[in-house]
Tab-separated table of C-alpha atoms and ligand atoms in Angstrom:
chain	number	residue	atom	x	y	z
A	6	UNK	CA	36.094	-17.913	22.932
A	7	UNK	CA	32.922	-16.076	21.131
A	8	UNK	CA	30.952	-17.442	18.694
A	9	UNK	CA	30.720	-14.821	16.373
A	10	UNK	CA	28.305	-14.306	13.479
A	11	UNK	CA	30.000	-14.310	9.930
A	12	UNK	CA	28.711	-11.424	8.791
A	13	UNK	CA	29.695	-9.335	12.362
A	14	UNK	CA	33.311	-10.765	12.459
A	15	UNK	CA	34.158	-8.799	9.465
A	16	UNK	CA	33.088	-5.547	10.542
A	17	UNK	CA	34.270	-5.576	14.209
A	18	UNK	CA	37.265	-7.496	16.082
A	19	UNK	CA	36.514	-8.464	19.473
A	20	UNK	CA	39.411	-5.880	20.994
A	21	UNK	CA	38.345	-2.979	18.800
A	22	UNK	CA	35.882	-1.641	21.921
A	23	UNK	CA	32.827	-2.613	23.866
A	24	UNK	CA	30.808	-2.223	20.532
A	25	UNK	CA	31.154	-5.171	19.333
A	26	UNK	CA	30.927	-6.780	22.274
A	27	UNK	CA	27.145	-4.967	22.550
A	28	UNK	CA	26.576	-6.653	18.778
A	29	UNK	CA	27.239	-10.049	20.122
A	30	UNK	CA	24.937	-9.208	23.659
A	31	UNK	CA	22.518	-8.041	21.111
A	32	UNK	CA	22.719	-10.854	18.726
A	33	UNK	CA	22.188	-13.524	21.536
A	34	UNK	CA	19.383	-11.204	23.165
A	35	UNK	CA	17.556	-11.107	20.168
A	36	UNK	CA	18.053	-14.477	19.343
A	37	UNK	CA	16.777	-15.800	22.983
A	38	UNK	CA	13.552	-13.381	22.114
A	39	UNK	CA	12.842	-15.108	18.879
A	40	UNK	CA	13.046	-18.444	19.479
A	41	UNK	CA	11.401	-17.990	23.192
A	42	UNK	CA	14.401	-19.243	24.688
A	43	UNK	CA	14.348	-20.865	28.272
A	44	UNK	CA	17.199	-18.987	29.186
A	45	UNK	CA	15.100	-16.013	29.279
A	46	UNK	CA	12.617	-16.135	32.207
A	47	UNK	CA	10.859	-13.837	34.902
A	48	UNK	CA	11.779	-14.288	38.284
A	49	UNK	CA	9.350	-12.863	41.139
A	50	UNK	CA	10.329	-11.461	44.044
A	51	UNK	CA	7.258	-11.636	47.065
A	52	UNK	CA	6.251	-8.271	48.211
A	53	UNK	CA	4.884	-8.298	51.872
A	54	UNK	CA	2.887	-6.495	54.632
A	55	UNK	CA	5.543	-5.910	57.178
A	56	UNK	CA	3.049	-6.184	59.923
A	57	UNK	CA	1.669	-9.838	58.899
A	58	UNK	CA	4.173	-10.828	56.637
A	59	UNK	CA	1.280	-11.469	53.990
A	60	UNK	CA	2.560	-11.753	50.408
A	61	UNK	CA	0.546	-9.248	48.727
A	62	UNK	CA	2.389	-8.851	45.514
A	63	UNK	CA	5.422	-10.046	43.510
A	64	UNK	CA	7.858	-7.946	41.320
A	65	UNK	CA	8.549	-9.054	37.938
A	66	UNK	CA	12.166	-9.353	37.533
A	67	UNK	CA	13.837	-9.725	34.343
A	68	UNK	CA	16.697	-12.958	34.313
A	69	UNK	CA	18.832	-14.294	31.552
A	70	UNK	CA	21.437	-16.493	30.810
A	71	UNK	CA	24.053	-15.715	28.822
A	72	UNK	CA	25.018	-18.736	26.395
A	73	UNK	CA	28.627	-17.999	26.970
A	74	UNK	CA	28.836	-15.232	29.908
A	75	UNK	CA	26.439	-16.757	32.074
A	76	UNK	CA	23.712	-15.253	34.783
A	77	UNK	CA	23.612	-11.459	33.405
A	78	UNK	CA	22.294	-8.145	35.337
A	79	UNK	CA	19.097	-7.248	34.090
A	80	UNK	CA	20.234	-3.528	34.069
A	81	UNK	CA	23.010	-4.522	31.118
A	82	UNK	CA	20.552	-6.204	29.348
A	83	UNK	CA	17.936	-3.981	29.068
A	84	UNK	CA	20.940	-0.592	28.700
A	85	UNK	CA	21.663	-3.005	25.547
A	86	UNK	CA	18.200	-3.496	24.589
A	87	UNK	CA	17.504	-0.042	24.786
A	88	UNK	CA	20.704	0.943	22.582
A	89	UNK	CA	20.127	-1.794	19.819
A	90	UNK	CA	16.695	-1.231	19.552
A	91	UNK	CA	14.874	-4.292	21.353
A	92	UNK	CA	13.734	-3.043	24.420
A	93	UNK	CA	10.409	-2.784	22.992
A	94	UNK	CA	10.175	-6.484	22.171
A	95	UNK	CA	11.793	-7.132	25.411
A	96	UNK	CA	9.371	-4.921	27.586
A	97	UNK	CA	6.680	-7.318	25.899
A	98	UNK	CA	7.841	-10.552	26.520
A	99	UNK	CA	8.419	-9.688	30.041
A	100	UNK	CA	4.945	-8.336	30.136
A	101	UNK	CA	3.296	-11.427	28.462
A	102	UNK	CA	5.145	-13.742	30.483
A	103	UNK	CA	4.742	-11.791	33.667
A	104	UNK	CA	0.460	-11.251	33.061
A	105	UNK	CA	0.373	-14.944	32.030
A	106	UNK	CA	2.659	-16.530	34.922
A	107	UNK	CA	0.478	-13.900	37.336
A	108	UNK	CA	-3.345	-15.437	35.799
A	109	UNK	CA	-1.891	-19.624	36.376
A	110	UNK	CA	-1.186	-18.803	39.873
A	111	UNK	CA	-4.613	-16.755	40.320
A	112	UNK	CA	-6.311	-19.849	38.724
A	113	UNK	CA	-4.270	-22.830	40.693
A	114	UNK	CA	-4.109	-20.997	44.190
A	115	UNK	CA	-7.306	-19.940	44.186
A	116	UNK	CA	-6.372	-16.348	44.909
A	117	UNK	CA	-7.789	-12.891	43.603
A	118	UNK	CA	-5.473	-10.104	45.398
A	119	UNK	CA	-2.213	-10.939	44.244
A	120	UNK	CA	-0.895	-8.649	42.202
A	121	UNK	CA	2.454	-8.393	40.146
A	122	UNK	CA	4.594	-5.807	39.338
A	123	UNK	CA	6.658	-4.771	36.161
A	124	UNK	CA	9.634	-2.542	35.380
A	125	UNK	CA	9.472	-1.099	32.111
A	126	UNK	CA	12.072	1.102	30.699
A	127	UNK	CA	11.555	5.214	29.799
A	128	UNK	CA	12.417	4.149	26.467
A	129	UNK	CA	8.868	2.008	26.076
A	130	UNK	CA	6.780	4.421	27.597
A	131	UNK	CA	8.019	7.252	25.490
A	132	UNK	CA	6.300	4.907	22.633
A	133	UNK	CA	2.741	5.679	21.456
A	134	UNK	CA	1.683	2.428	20.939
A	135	UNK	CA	2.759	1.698	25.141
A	136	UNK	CA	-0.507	2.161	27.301
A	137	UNK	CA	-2.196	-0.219	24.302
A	138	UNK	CA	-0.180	-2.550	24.408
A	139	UNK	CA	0.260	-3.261	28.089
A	140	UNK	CA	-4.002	-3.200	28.396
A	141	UNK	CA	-3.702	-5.454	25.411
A	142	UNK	CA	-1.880	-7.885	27.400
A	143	UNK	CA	-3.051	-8.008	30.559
A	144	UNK	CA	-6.767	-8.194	29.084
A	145	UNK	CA	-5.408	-10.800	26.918
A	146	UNK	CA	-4.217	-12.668	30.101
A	147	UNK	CA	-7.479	-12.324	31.341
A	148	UNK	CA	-6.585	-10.937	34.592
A	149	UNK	CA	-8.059	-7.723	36.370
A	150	UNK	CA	-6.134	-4.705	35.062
A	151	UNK	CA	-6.372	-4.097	39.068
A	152	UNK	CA	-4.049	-7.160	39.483
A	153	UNK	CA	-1.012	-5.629	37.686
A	154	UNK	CA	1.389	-2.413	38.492
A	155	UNK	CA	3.945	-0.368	36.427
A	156	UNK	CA	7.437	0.273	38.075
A	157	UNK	CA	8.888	3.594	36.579
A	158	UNK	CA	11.532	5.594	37.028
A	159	UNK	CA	12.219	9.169	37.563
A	160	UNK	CA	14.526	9.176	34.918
A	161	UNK	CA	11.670	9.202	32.233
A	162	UNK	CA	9.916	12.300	33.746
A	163	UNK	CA	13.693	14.399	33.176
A	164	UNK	CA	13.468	13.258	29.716
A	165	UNK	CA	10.369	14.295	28.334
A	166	UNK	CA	7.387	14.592	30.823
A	167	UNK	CA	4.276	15.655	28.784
A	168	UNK	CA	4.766	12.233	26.716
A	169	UNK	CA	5.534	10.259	29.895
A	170	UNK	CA	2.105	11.843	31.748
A	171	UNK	CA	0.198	10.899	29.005
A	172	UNK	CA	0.699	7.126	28.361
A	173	UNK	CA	0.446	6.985	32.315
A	174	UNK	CA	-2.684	8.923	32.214
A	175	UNK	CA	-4.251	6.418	30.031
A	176	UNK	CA	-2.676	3.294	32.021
A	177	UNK	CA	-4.286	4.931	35.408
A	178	UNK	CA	-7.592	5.895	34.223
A	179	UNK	CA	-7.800	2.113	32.991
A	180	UNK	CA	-7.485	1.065	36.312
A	181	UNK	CA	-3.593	0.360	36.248
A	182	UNK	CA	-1.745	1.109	39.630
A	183	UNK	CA	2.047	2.949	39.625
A	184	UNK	CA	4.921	2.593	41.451
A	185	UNK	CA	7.684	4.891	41.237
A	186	UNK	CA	10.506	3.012	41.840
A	187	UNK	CA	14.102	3.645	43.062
A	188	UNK	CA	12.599	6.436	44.829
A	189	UNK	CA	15.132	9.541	46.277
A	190	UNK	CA	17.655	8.487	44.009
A	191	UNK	CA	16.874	10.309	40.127
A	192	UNK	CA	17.246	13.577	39.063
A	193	UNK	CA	13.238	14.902	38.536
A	194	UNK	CA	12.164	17.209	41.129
A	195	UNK	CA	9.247	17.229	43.687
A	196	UNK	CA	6.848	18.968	41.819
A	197	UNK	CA	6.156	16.158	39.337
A	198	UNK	CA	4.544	14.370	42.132
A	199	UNK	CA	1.524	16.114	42.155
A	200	UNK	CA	1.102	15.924	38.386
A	201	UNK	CA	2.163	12.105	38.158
A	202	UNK	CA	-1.221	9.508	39.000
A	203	UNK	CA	1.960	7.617	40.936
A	204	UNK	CA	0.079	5.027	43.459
A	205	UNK	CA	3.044	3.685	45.248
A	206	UNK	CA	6.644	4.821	46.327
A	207	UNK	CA	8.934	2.208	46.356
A	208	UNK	CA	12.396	3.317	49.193
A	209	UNK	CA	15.574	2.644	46.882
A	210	UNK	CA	17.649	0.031	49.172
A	211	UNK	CA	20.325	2.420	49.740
A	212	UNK	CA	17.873	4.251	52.331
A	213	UNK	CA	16.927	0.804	53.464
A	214	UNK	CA	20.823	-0.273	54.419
A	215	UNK	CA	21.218	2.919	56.391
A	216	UNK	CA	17.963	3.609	57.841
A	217	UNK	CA	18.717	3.421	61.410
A	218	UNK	CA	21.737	5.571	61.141
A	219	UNK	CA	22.323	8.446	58.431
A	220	UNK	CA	19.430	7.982	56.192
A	221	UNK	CA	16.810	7.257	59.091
A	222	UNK	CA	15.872	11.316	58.484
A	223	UNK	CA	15.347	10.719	54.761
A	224	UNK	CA	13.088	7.930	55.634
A	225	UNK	CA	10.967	10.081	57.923
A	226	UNK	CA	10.241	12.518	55.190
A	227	UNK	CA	9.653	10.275	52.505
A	228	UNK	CA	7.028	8.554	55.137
A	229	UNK	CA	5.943	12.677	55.766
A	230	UNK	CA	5.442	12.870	51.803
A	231	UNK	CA	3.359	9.679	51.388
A	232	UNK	CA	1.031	10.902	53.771
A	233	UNK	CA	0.599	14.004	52.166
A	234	UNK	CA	-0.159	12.405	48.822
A	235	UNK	CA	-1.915	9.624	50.191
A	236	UNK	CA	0.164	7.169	48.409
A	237	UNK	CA	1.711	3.515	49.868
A	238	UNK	CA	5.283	3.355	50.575
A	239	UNK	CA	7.179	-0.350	49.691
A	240	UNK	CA	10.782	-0.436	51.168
A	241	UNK	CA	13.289	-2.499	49.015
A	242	UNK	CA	16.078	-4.531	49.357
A	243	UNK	CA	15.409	-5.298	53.388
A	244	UNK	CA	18.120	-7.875	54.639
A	245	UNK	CA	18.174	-7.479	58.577
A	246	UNK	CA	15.613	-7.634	61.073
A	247	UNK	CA	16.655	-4.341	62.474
A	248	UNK	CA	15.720	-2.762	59.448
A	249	UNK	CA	12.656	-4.324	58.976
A	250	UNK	CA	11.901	-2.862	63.076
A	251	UNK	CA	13.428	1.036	62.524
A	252	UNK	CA	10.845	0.733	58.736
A	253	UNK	CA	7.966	-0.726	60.620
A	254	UNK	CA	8.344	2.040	63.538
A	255	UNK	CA	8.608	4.834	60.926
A	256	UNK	CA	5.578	3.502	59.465
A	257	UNK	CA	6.280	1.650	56.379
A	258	UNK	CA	3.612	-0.863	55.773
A	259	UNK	CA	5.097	-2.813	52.879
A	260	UNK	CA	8.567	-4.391	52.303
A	261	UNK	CA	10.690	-6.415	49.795
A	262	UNK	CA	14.097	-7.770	50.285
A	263	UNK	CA	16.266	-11.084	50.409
A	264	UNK	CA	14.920	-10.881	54.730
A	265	UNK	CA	11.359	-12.362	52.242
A	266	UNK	CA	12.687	-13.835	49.398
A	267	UNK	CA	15.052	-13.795	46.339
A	268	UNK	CA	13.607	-13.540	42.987
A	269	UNK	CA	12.418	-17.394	42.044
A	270	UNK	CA	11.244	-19.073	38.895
A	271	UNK	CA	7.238	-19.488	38.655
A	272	UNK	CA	7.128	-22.650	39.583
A	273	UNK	CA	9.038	-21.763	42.822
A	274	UNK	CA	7.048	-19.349	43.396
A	275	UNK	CA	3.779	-21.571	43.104
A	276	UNK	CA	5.450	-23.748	45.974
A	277	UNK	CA	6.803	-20.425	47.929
A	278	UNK	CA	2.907	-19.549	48.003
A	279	UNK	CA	1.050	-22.774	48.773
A	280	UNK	CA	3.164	-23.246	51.568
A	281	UNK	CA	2.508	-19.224	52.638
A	282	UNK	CA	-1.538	-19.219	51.941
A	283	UNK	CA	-1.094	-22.829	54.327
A	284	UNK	CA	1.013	-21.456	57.196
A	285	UNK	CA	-0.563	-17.885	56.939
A	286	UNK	CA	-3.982	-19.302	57.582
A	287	UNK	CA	-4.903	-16.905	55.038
A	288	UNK	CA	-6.953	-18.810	52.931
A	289	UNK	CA	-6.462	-18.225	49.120
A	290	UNK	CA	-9.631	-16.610	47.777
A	291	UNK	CA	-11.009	-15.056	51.004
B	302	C2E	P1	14.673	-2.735	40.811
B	302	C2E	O1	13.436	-2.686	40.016
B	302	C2E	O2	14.894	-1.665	41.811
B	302	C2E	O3	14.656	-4.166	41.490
B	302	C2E	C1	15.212	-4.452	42.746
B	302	C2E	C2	16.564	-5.128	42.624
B	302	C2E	O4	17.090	-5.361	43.942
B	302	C2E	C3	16.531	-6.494	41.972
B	302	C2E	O5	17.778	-6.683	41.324
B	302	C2E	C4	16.441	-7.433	43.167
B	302	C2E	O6	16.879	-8.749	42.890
B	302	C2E	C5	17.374	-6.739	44.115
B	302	C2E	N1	17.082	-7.052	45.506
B	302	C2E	C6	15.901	-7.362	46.066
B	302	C2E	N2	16.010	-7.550	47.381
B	302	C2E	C7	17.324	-7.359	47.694
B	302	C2E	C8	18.063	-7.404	48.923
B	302	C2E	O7	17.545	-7.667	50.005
B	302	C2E	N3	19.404	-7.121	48.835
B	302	C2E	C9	19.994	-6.816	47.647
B	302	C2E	N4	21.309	-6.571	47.672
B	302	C2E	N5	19.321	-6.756	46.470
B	302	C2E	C10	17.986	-7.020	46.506
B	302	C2E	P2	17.862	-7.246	39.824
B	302	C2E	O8	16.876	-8.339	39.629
B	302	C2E	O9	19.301	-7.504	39.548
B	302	C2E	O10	17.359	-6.022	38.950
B	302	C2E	C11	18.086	-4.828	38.881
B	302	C2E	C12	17.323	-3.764	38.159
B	302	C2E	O11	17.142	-4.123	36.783
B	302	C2E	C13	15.915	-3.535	38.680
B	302	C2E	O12	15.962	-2.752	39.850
B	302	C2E	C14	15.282	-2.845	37.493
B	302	C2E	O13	15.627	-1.483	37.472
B	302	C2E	C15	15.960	-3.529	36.333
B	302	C2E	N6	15.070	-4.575	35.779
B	302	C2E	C16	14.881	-5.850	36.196
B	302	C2E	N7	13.964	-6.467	35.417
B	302	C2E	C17	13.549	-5.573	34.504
B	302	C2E	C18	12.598	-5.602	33.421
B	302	C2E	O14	11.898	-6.596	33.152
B	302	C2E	N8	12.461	-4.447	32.686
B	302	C2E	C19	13.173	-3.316	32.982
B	302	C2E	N9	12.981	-2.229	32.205
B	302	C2E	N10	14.062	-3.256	33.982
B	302	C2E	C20	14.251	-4.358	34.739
B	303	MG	MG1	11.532	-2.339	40.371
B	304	MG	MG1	14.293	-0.272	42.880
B	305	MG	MG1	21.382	-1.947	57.344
């Protein structure tokens, strides 16, 4: 029961293969992006100090909904984005919506270290006009550029590294923190590390699950490696309390996972953090 476009109905039918089911993805995508849809928001996700539980940050997560299919994974809608040629336009409404959402609650809450964090795609920072654009934003916003970080992913340094360095050069020197995300799971190899201004490591979940049996040893030496390079260390995806205890004794001082918080709307959010700054005794703005 699809909705197809005139035009698209001719060229493909709906069993030929998963192409034109990408043209319809694409068509509502790029449709949602035009007209600013409300099905296409940012959720954030709090990031905390495991030792205080302090929100310190909140990841920018990409959520849409589908006019026919529903509540979509972000990963098949920005692999679609990326193969149809939006990802760009996608990267920068997440952006813009993320810097803007990020300056309200700075404003309202009367807080100045919260920071948010954004994914972007290889494919955007492989463009020239990238490290511009995201300072363009955020200045726009009129937040500190100190009040934002870039999630990437090793897969852009296997693809073409001496671009890559580059745009993250410029983000750095402007004052621009990054997090390499998903970390121990690409393909790149250690030595990048040292040539990469990378701030923060973020521990792919999949170490998190298993860290107090099998991958409790690759936990240790990513903890050994942060030292070294003097970089932070945020576990993802922590569910259980035991988890959070074997990360915390292997020194992990930040953490994100459902054991904090799913990914909520802004205005979720806004309550999520009134009722932490109250509790906390942390009073917003210092
Ligand atoms: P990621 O950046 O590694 O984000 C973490 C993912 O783990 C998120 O899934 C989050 O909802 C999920 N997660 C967090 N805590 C837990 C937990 O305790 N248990 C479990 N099982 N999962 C947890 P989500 O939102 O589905 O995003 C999936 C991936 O899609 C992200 O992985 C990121 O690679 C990509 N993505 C999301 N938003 C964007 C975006 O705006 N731009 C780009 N380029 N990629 C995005
Ligand atoms: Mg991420
Ligand atoms: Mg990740
Ligand atoms: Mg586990």
């Amino acid at each position: 029961a699809k909705s197809r476009g005139r035009a698209q109905s001719v060229v493909f039918e709906p069993s030929m293969d998963s192409a034109g089911d990408d043209l319809d993805f694409a068509q509502a995508l790029h449709a949602a992006l035009r007209f600013e849809s409300d099905a296409l928001w940012v959720g954030y996700q709090p990031i905390v100090d495991l030792p205080t539980r302090r929100i310190v940050g909140v990841e920018a997560l990409l959520r849409w909904t589908h006019p026919e299919l529903g509540t979509v994974s972000p990963v098949r809608v920005v692999s679609v984005a990326e193969r149809v040629g939006l990802i760009n336009e996608l990267g920068r409404t997440v952006c813009d919506i993320a810097c803007r959402d990020l300056a309200r609650l700075r404003a309202e809450l009367g807080v100045d270290d919260l920071y948010v964090s954004i994914n972007v795609s290889p494919m955007q920072i492989l463009n020239d006009d990238f490290a511009a654009l995201i300072l363009a934003t955020i200045d726009d916003a009129g937040i500190p550029r100190s009040a934002v970080r870039i999630e990437i992913t090793e897969h852009l340094l296997v693809e073409d590294m001496d671009r890559a360095l580059r745009s993250l050069t410029t983000l750095s020197e402007a004052g621009i923190r990054l997090s390499l995300d998903d970390f121990g799971t690409g393909y790149a190899s250690l030595g990048y590390l040292g040539k990469l201004p990378v701030d923060t490591l973020k521990i792919d979940s999949s170490f998190v699950r298993d860290v107090e049996t099998d991958a409790r040893v690759f936990v240790e030496a990513i903890m050994a490696l942060s030292r070294a390079l003097a970089v932070d260390v945020v576990a993802e995806g922590i569910e259980s309390e035991a988890e959070e205890a074997a990360l915390r004794q292997l020194g992990c001082q930040y953490g994100q996972g459902y054991r904090y918080g799913k990914a909520v709307s802004v205005d979720e959010l806004w309550d999520v953090l009134i009722r932490h700054y109250l509790t906390a005794g942390d009073a917003p703005g210092g």
